[in-house]
PDB file of N, CA and C in Angstrom:
ATOM      1  N   GLU A1094     177.363 102.597  76.817  1.00  0.00           N
ATOM      2  CA  GLU A1094     178.498 102.449  75.696  1.00  0.00           C
ATOM      3  C   GLU A1094     178.915 101.041  75.707  1.00  0.00           C
ATOM      4  N   VAL A1095     178.885 100.117  76.592  1.00  0.00           N
ATOM      5  CA  VAL A1095     179.400  98.803  76.442  1.00  0.00           C
ATOM      6  C   VAL A1095     178.282  97.781  75.866  1.00  0.00           C
ATOM      7  N   LEU A1096     177.072  98.212  75.673  1.00  0.00           N
ATOM      8  CA  LEU A1096     176.030  97.283  75.136  1.00  0.00           C
ATOM      9  C   LEU A1096     176.295  96.519  73.850  1.00  0.00           C
ATOM     10  N   PRO A1097     176.853  97.422  72.960  1.00  0.00           N
ATOM     11  CA  PRO A1097     177.198  96.692  71.453  1.00  0.00           C
ATOM     12  C   PRO A1097     178.213  95.685  71.608  1.00  0.00           C
ATOM     13  N   ASP A1098     178.977  95.560  72.693  1.00  0.00           N
ATOM     14  CA  ASP A1098     180.090  94.553  72.857  1.00  0.00           C
ATOM     15  C   ASP A1098     179.571  93.263  73.617  1.00  0.00           C
ATOM     16  N   LEU A1099     178.145  93.315  73.955  1.00  0.00           N
ATOM     17  CA  LEU A1099     177.735  92.218  74.669  1.00  0.00           C
ATOM     18  C   LEU A1099     176.864  91.380  73.896  1.00  0.00           C
ATOM     19  N   ASP A1100     176.733  90.065  74.259  1.00  0.00           N
ATOM     20  CA  ASP A1100     175.759  89.134  73.594  1.00  0.00           C
ATOM     21  C   ASP A1100     174.505  89.127  74.413  1.00  0.00           C
ATOM     22  N   LEU A1101     174.680  89.222  75.779  1.00  0.00           N
ATOM     23  CA  LEU A1101     173.533  88.838  76.650  1.00  0.00           C
ATOM     24  C   LEU A1101     173.635  89.906  77.908  1.00  0.00           C
ATOM     25  N   VAL A1102     172.542  90.455  78.353  1.00  0.00           N
ATOM     26  CA  VAL A1102     172.560  91.090  79.524  1.00  0.00           C
ATOM     27  C   VAL A1102     171.586  90.319  80.500  1.00  0.00           C
ATOM     28  N   SER A1103     172.166  89.875  81.609  1.00  0.00           N
ATOM     29  CA  SER A1103     171.316  89.153  82.612  1.00  0.00           C
ATOM     30  C   SER A1103     171.053  89.981  83.880  1.00  0.00           C
ATOM     31  N   LEU A1104     169.811  90.118  84.056  1.00  0.00           N
ATOM     32  CA  LEU A1104     169.238  90.792  85.215  1.00  0.00           C
ATOM     33  C   LEU A1104     168.753  89.742  86.327  1.00  0.00           C
ATOM     34  N   MET A1105     169.143  90.054  87.427  1.00  0.00           N
ATOM     35  CA  MET A1105     168.614  89.253  88.716  1.00  0.00           C
ATOM     36  C   MET A1105     167.294  89.928  89.162  1.00  0.00           C
ATOM     37  N   SER A1106     166.332  89.024  89.195  1.00  0.00           N
ATOM     38  CA  SER A1106     164.934  89.641  89.636  1.00  0.00           C
ATOM     39  C   SER A1106     164.565  89.038  91.021  1.00  0.00           C
ATOM     40  N   VAL A1107     165.479  88.579  91.817  1.00  0.00           N
ATOM     41  CA  VAL A1107     165.338  88.242  93.106  1.00  0.00           C
ATOM     42  C   VAL A1107     166.569  88.719  93.974  1.00  0.00           C
ATOM     43  N   ASN A1108     166.525  88.758  95.287  1.00  0.00           N
ATOM     44  CA  ASN A1108     167.701  89.059  96.165  1.00  0.00           C
ATOM     45  C   ASN A1108     168.633  87.715  96.035  1.00  0.00           C
ATOM     46  N   PRO A1109     169.864  87.843  95.858  1.00  0.00           N
ATOM     47  CA  PRO A1109     170.710  86.667  95.814  1.00  0.00           C
ATOM     48  C   PRO A1109     170.646  85.750  97.035  1.00  0.00           C
ATOM     49  N   GLY A1110     170.712  84.429  96.743  1.00  0.00           N
ATOM     50  CA  GLY A1110     170.699  83.419  97.901  1.00  0.00           C
ATOM     51  C   GLY A1110     170.203  82.207  97.226  1.00  0.00           C
ATOM     52  N   PHE A1111     169.345  81.540  98.066  1.00  0.00           N
ATOM     53  CA  PHE A1111     168.910  80.186  97.748  1.00  0.00           C
ATOM     54  C   PHE A1111     167.741  80.320  96.711  1.00  0.00           C
ATOM     55  N   GLY A1112     167.367  79.161  95.994  1.00  0.00           N
ATOM     56  CA  GLY A1112     166.231  79.324  95.094  1.00  0.00           C
ATOM     57  C   GLY A1112     165.054  79.489  95.742  1.00  0.00           C
ATOM     58  N   GLY A1113     163.760  80.061  95.026  1.00  0.00           N
ATOM     59  CA  GLY A1113     162.586  80.028  95.577  1.00  0.00           C
ATOM     60  C   GLY A1113     162.248  81.463  96.112  1.00  0.00           C
ATOM     61  N   HIS A1114     162.989  82.431  95.987  1.00  0.00           N
ATOM     62  CA  HIS A1114     162.775  83.821  96.423  1.00  0.00           C
ATOM     63  C   HIS A1114     161.744  84.505  95.470  1.00  0.00           C
ATOM     64  N   ALA A1115     161.000  85.427  96.122  1.00  0.00           N
ATOM     65  CA  ALA A1115     159.855  86.069  95.356  1.00  0.00           C
ATOM     66  C   ALA A1115     160.420  86.971  94.409  1.00  0.00           C
ATOM     67  N   PHE A1116     159.756  87.116  93.165  1.00  0.00           N
ATOM     68  CA  PHE A1116     160.111  87.938  92.125  1.00  0.00           C
ATOM     69  C   PHE A1116     160.095  89.457  92.595  1.00  0.00           C
ATOM     70  N   ILE A1117     161.076  90.372  92.172  1.00  0.00           N
ATOM     71  CA  ILE A1117     161.068  91.773  92.497  1.00  0.00           C
ATOM     72  C   ILE A1117     160.465  92.391  91.254  1.00  0.00           C
ATOM     73  N   ALA A1118     159.197  93.045  91.478  1.00  0.00           N
ATOM     74  CA  ALA A1118     158.500  93.645  90.495  1.00  0.00           C
ATOM     75  C   ALA A1118     159.194  94.819  89.906  1.00  0.00           C
ATOM     76  N   ALA A1119     160.076  95.476  90.666  1.00  0.00           N
ATOM     77  CA  ALA A1119     160.759  96.599  90.162  1.00  0.00           C
ATOM     78  C   ALA A1119     161.805  96.272  88.923  1.00  0.00           C
ATOM     79  N   THR A1120     161.983  94.922  88.751  1.00  0.00           N
ATOM     80  CA  THR A1120     162.731  94.462  87.720  1.00  0.00           C
ATOM     81  C   THR A1120     162.111  94.842  86.439  1.00  0.00           C
ATOM     82  N   LEU A1121     160.858  94.937  86.225  1.00  0.00           N
ATOM     83  CA  LEU A1121     160.000  95.264  85.021  1.00  0.00           C
ATOM     84  C   LEU A1121     160.637  96.540  84.499  1.00  0.00           C
ATOM     85  N   SER A1122     160.610  97.652  85.424  1.00  0.00           N
ATOM     86  CA  SER A1122     160.907  98.942  84.807  1.00  0.00           C
ATOM     87  C   SER A1122     162.369  98.762  84.420  1.00  0.00           C
ATOM     88  N   LYS A1123     163.359  98.040  85.094  1.00  0.00           N
ATOM     89  CA  LYS A1123     164.740  97.956  84.597  1.00  0.00           C
ATOM     90  C   LYS A1123     164.694  97.427  83.287  1.00  0.00           C
ATOM     91  N   VAL A1124     163.984  96.232  82.899  1.00  0.00           N
ATOM     92  CA  VAL A1124     163.927  95.646  81.639  1.00  0.00           C
ATOM     93  C   VAL A1124     163.417  96.611  80.650  1.00  0.00           C
ATOM     94  N   GLU A1125     162.464  97.444  80.775  1.00  0.00           N
ATOM     95  CA  GLU A1125     161.863  98.378  79.987  1.00  0.00           C
ATOM     96  C   GLU A1125     162.897  99.394  79.674  1.00  0.00           C
ATOM     97  N   ARG A1126     163.632  99.915  80.518  1.00  0.00           N
ATOM     98  CA  ARG A1126     164.592 100.882  80.343  1.00  0.00           C
ATOM     99  C   ARG A1126     165.853 100.339  79.531  1.00  0.00           C
ATOM    100  N   LEU A1127     166.202  99.040  79.775  1.00  0.00           N
ATOM    101  CA  LEU A1127     167.281  98.455  79.144  1.00  0.00           C
ATOM    102  C   LEU A1127     166.856  98.174  77.679  1.00  0.00           C
ATOM    103  N   ARG A1128     165.528  97.630  77.529  1.00  0.00           N
ATOM    104  CA  ARG A1128     165.071  97.390  76.159  1.00  0.00           C
ATOM    105  C   ARG A1128     165.045  98.741  75.300  1.00  0.00           C
ATOM    106  N   GLY A1129     164.728  99.816  75.905  1.00  0.00           N
ATOM    107  CA  GLY A1129     164.847 101.198  75.140  1.00  0.00           C
ATOM    108  C   GLY A1129     166.287 101.358  74.736  1.00  0.00           C
ATOM    109  N   MET A1130     167.252 101.137  75.591  1.00  0.00           N
ATOM    110  CA  MET A1130     168.527 101.448  75.128  1.00  0.00           C
ATOM    111  C   MET A1130     169.044 100.486  74.151  1.00  0.00           C
ATOM    112  N   ILE A1131     168.683  99.322  74.260  1.00  0.00           N
ATOM    113  CA  ILE A1131     169.082  98.191  73.241  1.00  0.00           C
ATOM    114  C   ILE A1131     168.572  98.415  71.897  1.00  0.00           C
ATOM    115  N   ASP A1132     167.125  98.845  72.000  1.00  0.00           N
ATOM    116  CA  ASP A1132     166.485  99.138  70.641  1.00  0.00           C
ATOM    117  C   ASP A1132     167.009 100.197  69.810  1.00  0.00           C
ATOM    118  N   ARG A1133     167.743 101.175  70.408  1.00  0.00           N
ATOM    119  CA  ARG A1133     168.403 102.353  69.807  1.00  0.00           C
ATOM    120  C   ARG A1133     169.627 101.889  69.042  1.00  0.00           C
ATOM    121  N   LEU A1134     170.167 100.762  69.432  1.00  0.00           N
ATOM    122  CA  LEU A1134     171.404 100.208  68.783  1.00  0.00           C
ATOM    123  C   LEU A1134     171.216  99.790  67.460  1.00  0.00           C
ATOM    124  N   PRO A1135     172.107  99.659  66.545  1.00  0.00           N
ATOM    125  CA  PRO A1135     172.087  99.063  65.285  1.00  0.00           C
ATOM    126  C   PRO A1135     171.781  97.614  65.481  1.00  0.00           C
ATOM    127  N   GLU A1136     170.973  96.861  64.475  1.00  0.00           N
ATOM    128  CA  GLU A1136     170.469  95.739  64.673  1.00  0.00           C
ATOM    129  C   GLU A1136     171.523  94.554  64.968  1.00  0.00           C
ATOM    130  N   GLY A1137     172.758  94.697  64.458  1.00  0.00           N
ATOM    131  CA  GLY A1137     173.709  93.724  64.708  1.00  0.00           C
ATOM    132  C   GLY A1137     174.505  93.795  66.067  1.00  0.00           C
ATOM    133  N   ASP A1138     174.048  94.878  66.864  1.00  0.00           N
ATOM    134  CA  ASP A1138     174.820  95.266  68.027  1.00  0.00           C
ATOM    135  C   ASP A1138     173.867  95.022  69.274  1.00  0.00           C
ATOM    136  N   ARG A1139     172.705  94.306  69.033  1.00  0.00           N
ATOM    137  CA  ARG A1139     171.707  94.273  70.237  1.00  0.00           C
ATOM    138  C   ARG A1139     171.876  92.957  70.965  1.00  0.00           C
ATOM    139  N   PRO A1140     172.306  93.083  72.269  1.00  0.00           N
ATOM    140  CA  PRO A1140     172.402  91.989  73.077  1.00  0.00           C
ATOM    141  C   PRO A1140     170.941  91.483  73.425  1.00  0.00           C
ATOM    142  N   LEU A1141     170.823  90.166  73.840  1.00  0.00           N
ATOM    143  CA  LEU A1141     169.596  89.772  74.427  1.00  0.00           C
ATOM    144  C   LEU A1141     169.426  90.221  75.843  1.00  0.00           C
ATOM    145  N   ILE A1142     168.244  90.168  76.237  1.00  0.00           N
ATOM    146  CA  ILE A1142     167.906  90.506  77.746  1.00  0.00           C
ATOM    147  C   ILE A1142     167.433  89.246  78.486  1.00  0.00           C
ATOM    148  N   SER A1143     168.151  88.914  79.457  1.00  0.00           N
ATOM    149  CA  SER A1143     167.617  87.574  80.180  1.00  0.00           C
ATOM    150  C   SER A1143     167.358  88.082  81.544  1.00  0.00           C
ATOM    151  N   VAL A1144     166.278  87.399  82.218  1.00  0.00           N
ATOM    152  CA  VAL A1144     166.103  87.550  83.644  1.00  0.00           C
ATOM    153  C   VAL A1144     166.069  86.190  84.314  1.00  0.00           C
ATOM    154  N   ASP A1145     166.597  86.316  85.581  1.00  0.00           N
ATOM    155  CA  ASP A1145     166.740  85.094  86.333  1.00  0.00           C
ATOM    156  C   ASP A1145     166.376  85.269  87.579  1.00  0.00           C
ATOM    157  N   GLY A1146     165.412  84.522  88.225  1.00  0.00           N
ATOM    158  CA  GLY A1146     164.950  84.579  89.561  1.00  0.00           C
ATOM    159  C   GLY A1146     163.425  85.026  89.792  1.00  0.00           C
ATOM    160  N   GLY A1147     162.685  84.045  90.404  1.00  0.00           N
ATOM    161  CA  GLY A1147     161.249  84.237  90.504  1.00  0.00           C
ATOM    162  C   GLY A1147     160.449  84.126  89.321  1.00  0.00           C
ATOM    163  N   VAL A1148     161.145  83.547  88.326  1.00  0.00           N
ATOM    164  CA  VAL A1148     160.369  83.263  87.054  1.00  0.00           C
ATOM    165  C   VAL A1148     159.503  82.054  87.143  1.00  0.00           C
ATOM    166  N   ASN A1149     158.167  82.394  86.882  1.00  0.00           N
ATOM    167  CA  ASN A1149     157.150  81.280  86.774  1.00  0.00           C
ATOM    168  C   ASN A1149     156.208  81.679  85.724  1.00  0.00           C
ATOM    169  N   ALA A1150     155.061  80.916  85.519  1.00  0.00           N
ATOM    170  CA  ALA A1150     154.123  81.114  84.348  1.00  0.00           C
ATOM    171  C   ALA A1150     153.429  82.520  84.433  1.00  0.00           C
ATOM    172  N   SER A1151     153.335  82.968  85.781  1.00  0.00           N
ATOM    173  CA  SER A1151     152.645  84.248  85.845  1.00  0.00           C
ATOM    174  C   SER A1151     153.537  85.527  85.814  1.00  0.00           C
ATOM    175  N   THR A1152     154.824  85.339  86.102  1.00  0.00           N
ATOM    176  CA  THR A1152     155.802  86.415  85.940  1.00  0.00           C
ATOM    177  C   THR A1152     156.408  86.566  84.505  1.00  0.00           C
ATOM    178  N   VAL A1153     156.311  85.479  83.794  1.00  0.00           N
ATOM    179  CA  VAL A1153     156.842  85.465  82.370  1.00  0.00           C
ATOM    180  C   VAL A1153     156.053  86.475  81.437  1.00  0.00           C
ATOM    181  N   VAL A1154     154.630  86.561  81.767  1.00  0.00           N
ATOM    182  CA  VAL A1154     153.913  87.386  80.958  1.00  0.00           C
ATOM    183  C   VAL A1154     154.298  88.872  80.984  1.00  0.00           C
ATOM    184  N   PRO A1155     154.460  89.447  82.259  1.00  0.00           N
ATOM    185  CA  PRO A1155     154.819  90.920  82.206  1.00  0.00           C
ATOM    186  C   PRO A1155     156.373  91.049  81.860  1.00  0.00           C
ATOM    187  N   LEU A1156     157.126  89.953  82.213  1.00  0.00           N
ATOM    188  CA  LEU A1156     158.599  90.157  81.619  1.00  0.00           C
ATOM    189  C   LEU A1156     158.671  90.197  80.073  1.00  0.00           C
ATOM    190  N   VAL A1157     157.819  89.302  79.279  1.00  0.00           N
ATOM    191  CA  VAL A1157     157.814  89.376  77.965  1.00  0.00           C
ATOM    192  C   VAL A1157     157.285  90.784  77.475  1.00  0.00           C
ATOM    193  N   ALA A1158     156.300  91.173  78.047  1.00  0.00           N
ATOM    194  CA  ALA A1158     155.718  92.476  77.704  1.00  0.00           C
ATOM    195  C   ALA A1158     156.654  93.655  78.028  1.00  0.00           C
ATOM    196  N   ALA A1159     157.535  93.534  78.944  1.00  0.00           N
ATOM    197  CA  ALA A1159     158.634  94.610  79.172  1.00  0.00           C
ATOM    198  C   ALA A1159     159.682  94.504  78.226  1.00  0.00           C
ATOM    199  N   GLY A1160     159.973  93.302  77.640  1.00  0.00           N
ATOM    200  CA  GLY A1160     160.948  93.219  76.530  1.00  0.00           C
ATOM    201  C   GLY A1160     162.014  92.119  76.618  1.00  0.00           C
ATOM    202  N   VAL A1161     161.691  91.180  77.539  1.00  0.00           N
ATOM    203  CA  VAL A1161     162.726  90.124  77.731  1.00  0.00           C
ATOM    204  C   VAL A1161     162.760  89.189  76.755  1.00  0.00           C
ATOM    205  N   ASP A1162     164.122  88.625  76.335  1.00  0.00           N
ATOM    206  CA  ASP A1162     164.303  87.626  75.155  1.00  0.00           C
ATOM    207  C   ASP A1162     164.413  86.285  75.789  1.00  0.00           C
ATOM    208  N   VAL A1163     164.914  86.024  77.120  1.00  0.00           N
ATOM    209  CA  VAL A1163     165.330  84.989  77.641  1.00  0.00           C
ATOM    210  C   VAL A1163     164.903  84.982  79.180  1.00  0.00           C
ATOM    211  N   VAL A1164     164.246  83.808  79.529  1.00  0.00           N
ATOM    212  CA  VAL A1164     164.027  83.646  81.013  1.00  0.00           C
ATOM    213  C   VAL A1164     164.762  82.428  81.686  1.00  0.00           C
ATOM    214  N   VAL A1165     165.137  82.500  82.787  1.00  0.00           N
ATOM    215  CA  VAL A1165     165.831  81.311  83.578  1.00  0.00           C
ATOM    216  C   VAL A1165     164.765  81.025  84.661  1.00  0.00           C
ATOM    217  N   ALA A1166     164.347  79.771  84.557  1.00  0.00           N
ATOM    218  CA  ALA A1166     163.364  79.339  85.680  1.00  0.00           C
ATOM    219  C   ALA A1166     164.054  78.108  86.267  1.00  0.00           C
ATOM    220  N   GLY A1167     164.072  78.247  87.664  1.00  0.00           N
ATOM    221  CA  GLY A1167     164.656  77.174  88.469  1.00  0.00           C
ATOM    222  C   GLY A1167     163.649  76.434  89.267  1.00  0.00           C
ATOM    223  N   SER A1168     163.214  77.111  90.392  1.00  0.00           N
ATOM    224  CA  SER A1168     162.198  76.497  91.366  1.00  0.00           C
ATOM    225  C   SER A1168     160.893  76.240  90.525  1.00  0.00           C
ATOM    226  N   ALA A1169     160.451  77.273  89.685  1.00  0.00           N
ATOM    227  CA  ALA A1169     159.169  76.975  89.027  1.00  0.00           C
ATOM    228  C   ALA A1169     159.120  75.539  88.202  1.00  0.00           C
ATOM    229  N   VAL A1170     160.300  75.023  87.809  1.00  0.00           N
ATOM    230  CA  VAL A1170     160.322  73.771  87.244  1.00  0.00           C
ATOM    231  C   VAL A1170     160.718  72.736  88.181  1.00  0.00           C
ATOM    232  N   PHE A1171     161.832  72.843  88.836  1.00  0.00           N
ATOM    233  CA  PHE A1171     162.293  71.793  89.759  1.00  0.00           C
ATOM    234  C   PHE A1171     161.483  71.499  91.094  1.00  0.00           C
ATOM    235  N   LYS A1172     160.597  72.505  91.481  1.00  0.00           N
ATOM    236  CA  LYS A1172     159.848  72.293  92.673  1.00  0.00           C
ATOM    237  C   LYS A1172     158.340  71.805  92.093  1.00  0.00           C
ATOM    238  N   ALA A1173     158.139  71.763  90.861  1.00  0.00           N
ATOM    239  CA  ALA A1173     156.858  71.409  90.281  1.00  0.00           C
ATOM    240  C   ALA A1173     156.873  69.797  90.363  1.00  0.00           C
ATOM    241  N   PRO A1174     155.574  69.268  90.576  1.00  0.00           N
ATOM    242  CA  PRO A1174     155.283  67.819  90.492  1.00  0.00           C
ATOM    243  C   PRO A1174     155.601  67.174  89.194  1.00  0.00           C
ATOM    244  N   ASP A1175     155.542  67.900  88.010  1.00  0.00           N
ATOM    245  CA  ASP A1175     155.726  67.362  86.869  1.00  0.00           C
ATOM    246  C   ASP A1175     156.524  68.357  85.995  1.00  0.00           C
ATOM    247  N   TYR A1176     157.848  68.179  85.760  1.00  0.00           N
ATOM    248  CA  TYR A1176     158.772  69.108  85.012  1.00  0.00           C
ATOM    249  C   TYR A1176     158.196  69.384  83.605  1.00  0.00           C
ATOM    250  N   GLY A1177     157.690  68.281  83.006  1.00  0.00           N
ATOM    251  CA  GLY A1177     157.210  68.623  81.697  1.00  0.00           C
ATOM    252  C   GLY A1177     156.081  69.634  81.561  1.00  0.00           C
ATOM    253  N   VAL A1178     155.251  69.445  82.478  1.00  0.00           N
ATOM    254  CA  VAL A1178     153.972  70.475  82.605  1.00  0.00           C
ATOM    255  C   VAL A1178     154.526  71.837  82.831  1.00  0.00           C
ATOM    256  N   ALA A1179     155.361  71.805  83.829  1.00  0.00           N
ATOM    257  CA  ALA A1179     156.001  73.148  84.203  1.00  0.00           C
ATOM    258  C   ALA A1179     156.528  73.978  83.087  1.00  0.00           C
ATOM    259  N   ILE A1180     157.462  73.143  82.256  1.00  0.00           N
ATOM    260  CA  ILE A1180     158.135  73.798  81.089  1.00  0.00           C
ATOM    261  C   ILE A1180     157.032  74.278  80.097  1.00  0.00           C
ATOM    262  N   ALA A1181     156.059  73.347  79.992  1.00  0.00           N
ATOM    263  CA  ALA A1181     155.013  73.662  78.937  1.00  0.00           C
ATOM    264  C   ALA A1181     154.246  74.703  79.297  1.00  0.00           C
ATOM    265  N   ASP A1182     154.068  75.109  80.743  1.00  0.00           N
ATOM    266  CA  ASP A1182     153.286  76.217  81.032  1.00  0.00           C
ATOM    267  C   ASP A1182     154.226  77.571  80.854  1.00  0.00           C
ATOM    268  N   LEU A1183     155.488  77.406  81.125  1.00  0.00           N
ATOM    269  CA  LEU A1183     156.358  78.498  80.872  1.00  0.00           C
ATOM    270  C   LEU A1183     156.325  78.876  79.418  1.00  0.00           C
ATOM    271  N   ARG A1184     156.578  77.943  78.667  1.00  0.00           N
ATOM    272  CA  ARG A1184     156.528  78.260  77.066  1.00  0.00           C
ATOM    273  C   ARG A1184     155.225  78.868  76.658  1.00  0.00           C
ATOM    274  N   ALA A1185     154.267  78.400  77.007  1.00  0.00           N
ATOM    275  CA  ALA A1185     152.874  78.932  76.770  1.00  0.00           C
ATOM    276  C   ALA A1185     152.785  80.260  77.071  1.00  0.00           C
ATOM    277  N   ALA A1186     153.192  80.649  78.449  1.00  0.00           N
ATOM    278  CA  ALA A1186     153.099  82.054  78.935  1.00  0.00           C
ATOM    279  C   ALA A1186     154.182  82.923  78.156  1.00  0.00           C
ATOM    280  N   PHE A1187     155.246  82.457  77.705  1.00  0.00           N
ATOM    281  CA  PHE A1187     156.327  83.102  77.041  1.00  0.00           C
ATOM    282  C   PHE A1187     155.927  83.459  75.672  1.00  0.00           C
ATOM    283  N   ASP A1188     155.081  82.612  75.026  1.00  0.00           N
ATOM    284  CA  ASP A1188     154.546  82.834  73.729  1.00  0.00           C
ATOM    285  C   ASP A1188     153.322  83.790  73.778  1.00  0.00           C
TER     286      ASP A1188
END
């Protein structure tokens, strides 16, 4: 019942702590359930779905398929040898 009041719902896809944790695959089913709830709302009341944690070029693909609108990538970019290449890879996977 609060979804129409939100602009964004952020799901954590790792256990809290330091960066670099492994992606929790069960997040995908949460995204799918949330996407179903949001898609039933009137168009102007639909918040975006964001996922933060364990996001990289390989996890972006199933996240987008599950219905994510926004991804937050930390280690996938900042631990990469070339930030620009890492960001380009994420964007390509997101598209």
